[in-house]
CSV table of C-alpha atoms and ligand atoms in Angstrom, one decimal:
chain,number,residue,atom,x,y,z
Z,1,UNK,CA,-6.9,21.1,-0.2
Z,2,UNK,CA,-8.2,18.4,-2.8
Z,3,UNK,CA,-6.0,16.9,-4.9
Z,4,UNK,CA,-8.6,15.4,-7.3
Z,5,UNK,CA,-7.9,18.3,-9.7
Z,6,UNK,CA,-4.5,17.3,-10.2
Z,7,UNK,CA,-4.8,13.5,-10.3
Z,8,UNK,CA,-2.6,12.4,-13.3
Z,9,UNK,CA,0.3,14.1,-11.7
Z,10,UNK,CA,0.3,11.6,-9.0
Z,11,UNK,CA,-0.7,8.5,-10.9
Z,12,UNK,CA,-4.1,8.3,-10.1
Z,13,UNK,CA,-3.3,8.6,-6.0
Z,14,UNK,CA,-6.0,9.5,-4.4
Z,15,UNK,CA,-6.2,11.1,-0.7
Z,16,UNK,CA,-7.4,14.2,1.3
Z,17,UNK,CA,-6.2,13.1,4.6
Z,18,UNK,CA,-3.7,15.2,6.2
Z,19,UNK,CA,-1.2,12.0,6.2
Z,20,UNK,CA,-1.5,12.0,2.4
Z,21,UNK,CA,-1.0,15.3,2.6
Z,22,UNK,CA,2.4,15.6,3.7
Z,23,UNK,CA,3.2,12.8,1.6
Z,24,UNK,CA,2.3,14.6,-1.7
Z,25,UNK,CA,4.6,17.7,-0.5
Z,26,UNK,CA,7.0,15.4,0.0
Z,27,UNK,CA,6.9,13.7,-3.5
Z,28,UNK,CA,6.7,16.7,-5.1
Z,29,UNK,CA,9.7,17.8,-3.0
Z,30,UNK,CA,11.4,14.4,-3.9
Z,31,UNK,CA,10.9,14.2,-7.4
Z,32,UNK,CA,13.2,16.6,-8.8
Z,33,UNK,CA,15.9,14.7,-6.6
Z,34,UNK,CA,17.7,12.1,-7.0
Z,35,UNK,CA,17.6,10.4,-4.1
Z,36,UNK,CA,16.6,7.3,-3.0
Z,37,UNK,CA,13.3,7.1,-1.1
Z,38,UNK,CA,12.1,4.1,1.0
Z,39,UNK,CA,8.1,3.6,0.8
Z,40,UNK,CA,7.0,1.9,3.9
Z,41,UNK,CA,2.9,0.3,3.7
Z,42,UNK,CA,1.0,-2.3,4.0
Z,43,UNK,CA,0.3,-4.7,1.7
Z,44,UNK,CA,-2.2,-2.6,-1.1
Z,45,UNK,CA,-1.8,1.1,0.7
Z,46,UNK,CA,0.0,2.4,-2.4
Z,47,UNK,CA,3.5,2.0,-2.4
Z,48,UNK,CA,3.7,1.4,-6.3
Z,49,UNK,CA,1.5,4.4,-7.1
Z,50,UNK,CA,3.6,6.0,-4.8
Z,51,UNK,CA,6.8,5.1,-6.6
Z,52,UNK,CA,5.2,5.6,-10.0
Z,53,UNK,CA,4.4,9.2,-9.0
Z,54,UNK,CA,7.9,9.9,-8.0
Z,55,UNK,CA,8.7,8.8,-11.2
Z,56,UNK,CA,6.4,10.2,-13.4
Z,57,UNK,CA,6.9,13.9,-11.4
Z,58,UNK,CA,10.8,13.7,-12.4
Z,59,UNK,CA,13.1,14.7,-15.2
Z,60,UNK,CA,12.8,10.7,-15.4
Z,61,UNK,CA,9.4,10.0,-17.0
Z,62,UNK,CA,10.5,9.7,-20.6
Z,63,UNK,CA,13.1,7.0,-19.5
Z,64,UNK,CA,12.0,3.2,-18.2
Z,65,UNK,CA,10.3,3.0,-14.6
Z,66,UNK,CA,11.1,-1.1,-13.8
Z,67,UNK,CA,9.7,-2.7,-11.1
Z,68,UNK,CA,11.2,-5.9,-9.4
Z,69,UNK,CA,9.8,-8.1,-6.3
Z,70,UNK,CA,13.0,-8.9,-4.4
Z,71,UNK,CA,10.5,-11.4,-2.7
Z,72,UNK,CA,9.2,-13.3,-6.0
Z,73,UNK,CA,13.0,-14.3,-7.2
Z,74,UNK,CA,15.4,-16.3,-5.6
Z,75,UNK,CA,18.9,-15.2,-4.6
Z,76,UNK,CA,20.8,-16.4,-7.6
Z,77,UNK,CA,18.0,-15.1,-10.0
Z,78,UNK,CA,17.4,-12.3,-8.0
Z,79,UNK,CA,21.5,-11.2,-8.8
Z,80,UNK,CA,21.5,-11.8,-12.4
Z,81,UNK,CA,18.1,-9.8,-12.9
Z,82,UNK,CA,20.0,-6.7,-11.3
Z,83,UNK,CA,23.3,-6.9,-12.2
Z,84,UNK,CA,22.7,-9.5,-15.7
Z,85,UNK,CA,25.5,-12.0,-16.8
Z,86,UNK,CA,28.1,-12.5,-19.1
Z,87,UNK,CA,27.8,-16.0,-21.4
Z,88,UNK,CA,28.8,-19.5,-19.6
Z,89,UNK,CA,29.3,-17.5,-15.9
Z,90,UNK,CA,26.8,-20.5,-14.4
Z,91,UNK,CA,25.2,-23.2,-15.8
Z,92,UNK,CA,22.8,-22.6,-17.9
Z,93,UNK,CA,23.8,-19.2,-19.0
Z,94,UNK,CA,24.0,-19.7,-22.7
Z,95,UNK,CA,24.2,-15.7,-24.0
Z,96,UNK,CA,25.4,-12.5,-22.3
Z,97,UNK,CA,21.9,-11.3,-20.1
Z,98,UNK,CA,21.7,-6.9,-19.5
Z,99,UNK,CA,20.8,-6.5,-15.6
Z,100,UNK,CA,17.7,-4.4,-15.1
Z,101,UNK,CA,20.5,-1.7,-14.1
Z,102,UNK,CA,21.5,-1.3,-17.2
Z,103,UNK,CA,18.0,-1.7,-19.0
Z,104,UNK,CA,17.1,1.3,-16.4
Z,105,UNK,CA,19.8,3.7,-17.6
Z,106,UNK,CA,18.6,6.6,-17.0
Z,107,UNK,CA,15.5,5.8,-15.6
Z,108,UNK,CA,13.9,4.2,-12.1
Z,109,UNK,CA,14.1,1.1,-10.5
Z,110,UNK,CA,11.6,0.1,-8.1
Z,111,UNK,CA,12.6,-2.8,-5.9
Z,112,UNK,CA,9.7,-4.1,-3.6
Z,113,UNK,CA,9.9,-6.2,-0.7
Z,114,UNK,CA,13.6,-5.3,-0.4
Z,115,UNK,CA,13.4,-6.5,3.5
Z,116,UNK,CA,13.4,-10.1,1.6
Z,117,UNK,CA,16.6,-9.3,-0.3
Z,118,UNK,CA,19.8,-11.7,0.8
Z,119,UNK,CA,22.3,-10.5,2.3
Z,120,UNK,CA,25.0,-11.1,-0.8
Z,121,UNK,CA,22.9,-9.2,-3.2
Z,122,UNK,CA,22.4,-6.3,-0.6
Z,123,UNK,CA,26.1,-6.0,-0.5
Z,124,UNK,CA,26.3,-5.8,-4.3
Z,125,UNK,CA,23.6,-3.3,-4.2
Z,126,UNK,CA,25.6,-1.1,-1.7
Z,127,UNK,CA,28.3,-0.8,-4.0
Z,128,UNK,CA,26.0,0.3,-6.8
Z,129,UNK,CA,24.9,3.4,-4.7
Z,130,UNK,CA,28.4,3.8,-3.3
Z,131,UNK,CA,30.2,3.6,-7.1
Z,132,UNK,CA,27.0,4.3,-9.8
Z,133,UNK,CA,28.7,1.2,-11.2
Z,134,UNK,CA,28.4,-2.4,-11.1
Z,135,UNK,CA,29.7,-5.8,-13.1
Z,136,UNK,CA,27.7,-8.8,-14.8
Z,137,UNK,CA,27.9,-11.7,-13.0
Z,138,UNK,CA,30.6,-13.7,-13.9
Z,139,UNK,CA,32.0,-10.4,-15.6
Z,140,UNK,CA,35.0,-7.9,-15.2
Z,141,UNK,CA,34.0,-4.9,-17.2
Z,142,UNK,CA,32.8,-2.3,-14.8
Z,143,UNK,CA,29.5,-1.0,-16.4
Z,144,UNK,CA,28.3,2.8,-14.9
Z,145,UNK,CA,24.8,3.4,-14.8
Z,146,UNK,CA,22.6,6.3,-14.1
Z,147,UNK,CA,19.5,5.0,-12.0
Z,148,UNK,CA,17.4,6.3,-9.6
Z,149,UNK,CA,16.3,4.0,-6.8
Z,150,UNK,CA,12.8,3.6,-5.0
Z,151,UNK,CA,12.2,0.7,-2.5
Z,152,UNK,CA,9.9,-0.5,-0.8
Z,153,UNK,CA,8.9,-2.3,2.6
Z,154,UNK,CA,5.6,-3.5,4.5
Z,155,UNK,CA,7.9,-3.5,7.9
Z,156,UNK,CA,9.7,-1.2,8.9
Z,157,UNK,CA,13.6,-1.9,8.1
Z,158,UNK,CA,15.0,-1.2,11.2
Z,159,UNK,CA,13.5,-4.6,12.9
Z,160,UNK,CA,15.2,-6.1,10.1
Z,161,UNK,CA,18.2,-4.4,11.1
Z,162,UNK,CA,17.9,-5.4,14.8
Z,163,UNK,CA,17.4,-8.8,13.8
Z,164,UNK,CA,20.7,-8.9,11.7
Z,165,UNK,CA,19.0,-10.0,8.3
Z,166,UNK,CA,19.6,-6.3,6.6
Z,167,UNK,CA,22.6,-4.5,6.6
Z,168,UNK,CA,22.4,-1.5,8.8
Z,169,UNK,CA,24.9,0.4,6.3
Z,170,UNK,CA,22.3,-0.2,3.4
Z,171,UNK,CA,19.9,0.4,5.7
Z,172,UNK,CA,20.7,4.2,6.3
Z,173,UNK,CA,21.9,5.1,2.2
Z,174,UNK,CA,18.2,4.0,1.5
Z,175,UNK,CA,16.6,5.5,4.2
Z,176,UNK,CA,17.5,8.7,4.0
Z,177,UNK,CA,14.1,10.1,2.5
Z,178,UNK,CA,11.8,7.7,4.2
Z,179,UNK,CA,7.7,7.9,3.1
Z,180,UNK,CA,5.2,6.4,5.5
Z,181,UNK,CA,2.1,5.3,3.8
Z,182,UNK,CA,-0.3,4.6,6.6
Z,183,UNK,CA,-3.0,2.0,6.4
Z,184,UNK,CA,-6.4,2.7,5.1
Z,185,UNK,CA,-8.2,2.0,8.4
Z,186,UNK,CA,-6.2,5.3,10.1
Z,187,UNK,CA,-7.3,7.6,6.9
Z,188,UNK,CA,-10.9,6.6,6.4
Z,189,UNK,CA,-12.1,9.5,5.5
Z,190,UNK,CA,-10.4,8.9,2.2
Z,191,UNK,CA,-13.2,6.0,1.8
Z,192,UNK,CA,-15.5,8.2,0.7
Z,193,UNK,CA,-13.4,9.9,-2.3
Z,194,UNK,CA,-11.7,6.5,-3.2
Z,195,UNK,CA,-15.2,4.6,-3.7
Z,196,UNK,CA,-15.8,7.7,-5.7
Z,197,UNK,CA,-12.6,6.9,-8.2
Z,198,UNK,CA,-13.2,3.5,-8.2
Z,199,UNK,CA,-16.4,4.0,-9.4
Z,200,UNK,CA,-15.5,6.6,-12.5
Z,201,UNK,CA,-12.8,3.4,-13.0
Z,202,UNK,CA,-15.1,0.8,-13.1
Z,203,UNK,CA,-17.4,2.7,-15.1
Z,204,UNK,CA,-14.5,3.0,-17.6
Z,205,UNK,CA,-12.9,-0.3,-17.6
Z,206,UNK,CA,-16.1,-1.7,-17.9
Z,207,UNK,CA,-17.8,0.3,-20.5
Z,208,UNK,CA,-21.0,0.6,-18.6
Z,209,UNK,CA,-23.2,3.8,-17.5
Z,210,UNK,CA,-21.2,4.9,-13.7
Z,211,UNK,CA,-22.8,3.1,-10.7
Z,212,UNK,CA,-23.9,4.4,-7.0
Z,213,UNK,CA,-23.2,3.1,-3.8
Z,214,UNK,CA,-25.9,2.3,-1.3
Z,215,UNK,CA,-25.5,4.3,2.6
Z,216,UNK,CA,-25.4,0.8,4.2
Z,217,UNK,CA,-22.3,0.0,1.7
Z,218,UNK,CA,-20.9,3.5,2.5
Z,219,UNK,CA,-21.7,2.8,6.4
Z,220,UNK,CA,-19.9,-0.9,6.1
Z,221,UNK,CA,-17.0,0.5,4.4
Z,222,UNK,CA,-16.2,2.8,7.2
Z,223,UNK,CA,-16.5,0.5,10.2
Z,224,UNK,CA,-14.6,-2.0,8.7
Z,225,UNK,CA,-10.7,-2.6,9.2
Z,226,UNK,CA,-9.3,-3.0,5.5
Z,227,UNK,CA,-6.0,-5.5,6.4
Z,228,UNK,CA,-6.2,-5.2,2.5
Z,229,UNK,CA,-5.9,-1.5,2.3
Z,230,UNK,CA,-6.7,0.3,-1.1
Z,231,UNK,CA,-6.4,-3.0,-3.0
Z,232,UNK,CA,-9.2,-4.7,-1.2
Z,233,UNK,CA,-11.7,-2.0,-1.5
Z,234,UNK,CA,-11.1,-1.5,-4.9
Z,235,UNK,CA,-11.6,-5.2,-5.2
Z,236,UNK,CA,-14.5,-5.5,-3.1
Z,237,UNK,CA,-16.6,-2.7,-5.7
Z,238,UNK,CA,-15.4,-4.5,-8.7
Z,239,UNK,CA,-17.0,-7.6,-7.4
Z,240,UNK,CA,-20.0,-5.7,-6.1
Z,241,UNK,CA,-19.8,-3.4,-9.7
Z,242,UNK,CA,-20.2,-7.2,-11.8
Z,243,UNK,CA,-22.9,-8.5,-9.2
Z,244,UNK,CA,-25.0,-5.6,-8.5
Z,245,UNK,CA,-28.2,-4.9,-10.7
Z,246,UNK,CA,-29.7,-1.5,-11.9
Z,247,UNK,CA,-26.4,0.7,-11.1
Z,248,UNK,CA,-26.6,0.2,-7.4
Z,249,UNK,CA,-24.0,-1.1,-5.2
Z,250,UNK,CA,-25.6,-2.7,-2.2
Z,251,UNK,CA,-24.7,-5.2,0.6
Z,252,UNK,CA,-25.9,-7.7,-1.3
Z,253,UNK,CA,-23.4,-7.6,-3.6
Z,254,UNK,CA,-20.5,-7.5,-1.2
Z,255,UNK,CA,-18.3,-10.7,0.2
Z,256,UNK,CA,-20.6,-13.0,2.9
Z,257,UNK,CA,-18.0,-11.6,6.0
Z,258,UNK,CA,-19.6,-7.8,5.0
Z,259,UNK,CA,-23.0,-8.9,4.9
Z,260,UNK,CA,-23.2,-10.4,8.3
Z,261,UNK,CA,-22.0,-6.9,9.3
Z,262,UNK,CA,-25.2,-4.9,7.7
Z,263,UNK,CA,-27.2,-3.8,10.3
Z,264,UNK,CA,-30.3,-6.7,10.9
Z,265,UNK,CA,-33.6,-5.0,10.7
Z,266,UNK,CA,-36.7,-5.8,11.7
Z,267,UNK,CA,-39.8,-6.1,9.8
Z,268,UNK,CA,-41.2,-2.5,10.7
Z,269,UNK,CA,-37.4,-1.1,10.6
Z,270,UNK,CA,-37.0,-0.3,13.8
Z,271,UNK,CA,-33.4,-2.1,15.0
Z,272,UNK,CA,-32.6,-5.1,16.7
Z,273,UNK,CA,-31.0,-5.6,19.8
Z,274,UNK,CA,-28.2,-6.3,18.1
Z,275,UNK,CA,-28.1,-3.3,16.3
Z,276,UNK,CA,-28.5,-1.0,19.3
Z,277,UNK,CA,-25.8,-2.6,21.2
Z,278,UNK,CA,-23.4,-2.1,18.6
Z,279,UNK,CA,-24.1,1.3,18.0
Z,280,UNK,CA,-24.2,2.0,21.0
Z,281,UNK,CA,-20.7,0.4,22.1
Z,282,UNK,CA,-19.4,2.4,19.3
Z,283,UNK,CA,-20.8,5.9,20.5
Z,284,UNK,CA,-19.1,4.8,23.9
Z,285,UNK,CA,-15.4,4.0,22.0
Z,286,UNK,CA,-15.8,7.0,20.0
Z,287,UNK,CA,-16.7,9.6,23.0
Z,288,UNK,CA,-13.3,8.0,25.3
Z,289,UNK,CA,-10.9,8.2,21.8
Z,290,UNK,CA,-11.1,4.5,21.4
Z,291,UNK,CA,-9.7,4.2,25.2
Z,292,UNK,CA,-10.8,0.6,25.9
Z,293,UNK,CA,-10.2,0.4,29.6
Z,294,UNK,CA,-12.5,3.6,29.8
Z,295,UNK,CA,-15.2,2.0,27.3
Z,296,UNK,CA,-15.4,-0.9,29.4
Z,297,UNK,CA,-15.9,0.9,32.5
Z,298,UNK,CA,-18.9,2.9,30.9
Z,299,UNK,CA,-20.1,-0.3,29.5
Z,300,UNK,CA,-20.1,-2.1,32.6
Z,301,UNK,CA,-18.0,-5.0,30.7
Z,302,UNK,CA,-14.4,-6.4,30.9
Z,303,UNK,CA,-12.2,-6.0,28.4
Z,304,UNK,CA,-12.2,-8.7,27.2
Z,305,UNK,CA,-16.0,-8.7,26.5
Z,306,UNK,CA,-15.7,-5.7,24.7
Z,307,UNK,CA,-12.3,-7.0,22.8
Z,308,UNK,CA,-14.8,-9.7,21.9
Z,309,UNK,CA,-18.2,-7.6,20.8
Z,310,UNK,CA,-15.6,-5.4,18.3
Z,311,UNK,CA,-14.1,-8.4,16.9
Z,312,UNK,CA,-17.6,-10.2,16.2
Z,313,UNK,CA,-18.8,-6.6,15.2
Z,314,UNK,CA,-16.0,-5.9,13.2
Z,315,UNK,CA,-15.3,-2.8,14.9
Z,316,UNK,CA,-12.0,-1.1,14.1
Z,317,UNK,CA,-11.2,2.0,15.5
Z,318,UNK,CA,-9.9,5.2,13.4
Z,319,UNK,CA,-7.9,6.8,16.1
Z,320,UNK,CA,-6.8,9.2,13.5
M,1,ATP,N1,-4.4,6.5,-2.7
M,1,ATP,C1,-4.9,5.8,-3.7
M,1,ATP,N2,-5.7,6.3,-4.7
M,1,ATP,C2,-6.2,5.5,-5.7
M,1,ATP,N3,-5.8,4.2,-5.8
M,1,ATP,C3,-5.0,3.7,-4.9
M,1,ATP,C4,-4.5,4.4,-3.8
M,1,ATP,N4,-3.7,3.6,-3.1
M,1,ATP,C5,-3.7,2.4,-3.7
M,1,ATP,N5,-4.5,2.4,-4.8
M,1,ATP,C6,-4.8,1.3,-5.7
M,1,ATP,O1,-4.8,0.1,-4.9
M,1,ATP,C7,-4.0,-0.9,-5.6
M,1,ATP,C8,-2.8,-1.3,-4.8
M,1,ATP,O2,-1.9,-0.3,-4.8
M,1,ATP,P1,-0.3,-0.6,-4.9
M,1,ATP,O3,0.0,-1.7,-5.8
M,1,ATP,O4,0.4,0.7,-5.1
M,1,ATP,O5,0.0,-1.0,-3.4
M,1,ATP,P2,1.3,-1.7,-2.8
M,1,ATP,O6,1.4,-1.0,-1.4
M,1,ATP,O7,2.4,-1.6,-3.7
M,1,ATP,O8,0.8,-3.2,-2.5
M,1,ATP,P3,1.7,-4.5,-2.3
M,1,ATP,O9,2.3,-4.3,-0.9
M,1,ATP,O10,0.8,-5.6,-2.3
M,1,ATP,O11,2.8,-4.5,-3.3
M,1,ATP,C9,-3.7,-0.4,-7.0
M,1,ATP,O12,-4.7,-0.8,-7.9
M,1,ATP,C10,-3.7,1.1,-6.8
M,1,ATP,O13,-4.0,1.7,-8.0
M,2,MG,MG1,3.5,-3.2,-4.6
């Protein structure tokens, strides 16, 4: 099924993957909730749109959507964002301060990187999803508050649990409804339809007629691992959108680490040696289902050799 038809309802996310798939049933299932759901993804793999769409698909949207970085503030800061504080509870607070709580009434609060929260303001969020309520710092009024909570992780919190840095009670309130956004390199079929999007974007943003992408570009983008997810394409084809001349994308215009990746060609365009090994190391990992012990054997290499060829040939494999 394509979800293209019904983009704004998911904020512009993008997939046709089967992963996605079951993670836009389970938004949609989510949404009308209110529940708190933990968004687990790599850096750039769409945990904001992800939160945004929960949002946006509830009885919510009318009322704020905040997002916080637990990782950007430190603890003390961190605590009066939240929770706010009254006048003269620390130095330097001069006038009463409303905690993003109570600015959220009624709406979301997204808190990213919450692995990175300390362990005092993880207690005092705890009681907010035990009591709905919550007091200033340096306060005794007991303020309740309607506010649904998203967070979000790039690890998985139970290491953090294991470890002892993240309550394990806190742990399972948020965890209950637990999305798993997986990286780009295990859905890259999605490549395809996301240069698509970003295209129409660029087009947009920029105010100029929509541009193509060349097959080497397309054939690039696909054996390439994406530690950037999402975020790094998209900021790959704005780069190449600025740099590339009469409306076509092509390797040219992408970062030096993609163009030594492009396929060398000889003068008469037959391929190089090079060229042939790679592809045909590839054929090889693709026929055993990326088994590297078996590839080796076939290739007559060690692993290590062929460890070596798919790191200098950027070859990541989508055992999807
Ligand atoms: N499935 C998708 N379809 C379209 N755009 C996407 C998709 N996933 C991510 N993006 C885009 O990629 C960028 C990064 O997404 P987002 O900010 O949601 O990632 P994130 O997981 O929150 O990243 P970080 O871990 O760095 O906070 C955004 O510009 C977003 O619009
Ligand atoms: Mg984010």
């Amino acid at each position: 099924m394509i979800r293209e038809s019904n983009l704004l309802d998911f904020s512009g996310l993008i997939s046709k993957s089967p992963k996605m798939e079951s993670i836009f049933d389970l938004i949609d299932k989510v949404a009308a909730t209110a529940s708190t759901v933990l968004i687990i993804g790599e850096t750039g793999s769409g945990k904001e749109l992800v939160a945004r769409s929960i949002h946006t698909k509830s009885n919510r949207i009318d009322e704020p959507f905040i997002t916080i970085n637990c990782a950007a503030l430190s603890e003390t800061l961190l605590e009066s964002e939240l929770f706010g504080h009254e006048r003269g509870a620390f130095t330097g607070a001069f006038s009463r301060k409303h905690g993003l709580f109570e600015v959220a009434h009624g709406g979301t609060i997204f808190l990213d990187e919450i692995v990175e929260m300390s362990p005092m303001v993880q207690t005092k969020l705890l009681r907010v999803l035990e009591t709905r309520s919550f007091r200033r710092v340096g306060g005794t009024d007991t303020i309740k508050v309607d506010v649904r909570l998203l967070v979000a992780s790039q690890e998985d919190l139970r290491e953090a649990v294991l470890k002892g840095t993240f309550r394990n009670d806190l742990y399972y309130r948020l965890s209950t409804i637990t999305v798993m956004i997986p990286p780009l390199r295990e859905r890259k079929g999605d490549i395809p339809y996301l240069t698509d999007h970003f295209l129409d974007k660029l087009a947009e943003a920029h105010d100029k007629p929509r541009a193509t992408v060349s097959q080497d570009v397309l054939d690039i983008f696909s054996t390439y691992g994406w530690p950037g997810n999402v975020r790094e394409l998209e900021n790959v084809m704005e780069r190449a959108f600025v740099l590339s001349s009469n409306g076509v994308l092509t390797v040219d215009d992408l970062p030096a680490k993609f163009r030594t990746m492009e396929r060398v060609r000889t003068v008469d365009g037959l391929p190089s040696l090079e060229d042939v090994k790679k592809k045909h190391v590839l054929t090889v990992l693709k026929t055993v289902r990326g088994n590297k012990t078996k590839a080796a054997r076939i290739l007559g290499v060690d692993r290590k050799t062929l460890y070596r060829m798919m790191r200098n040939w950027k070859i990541e494999l989508n055992v999807e």
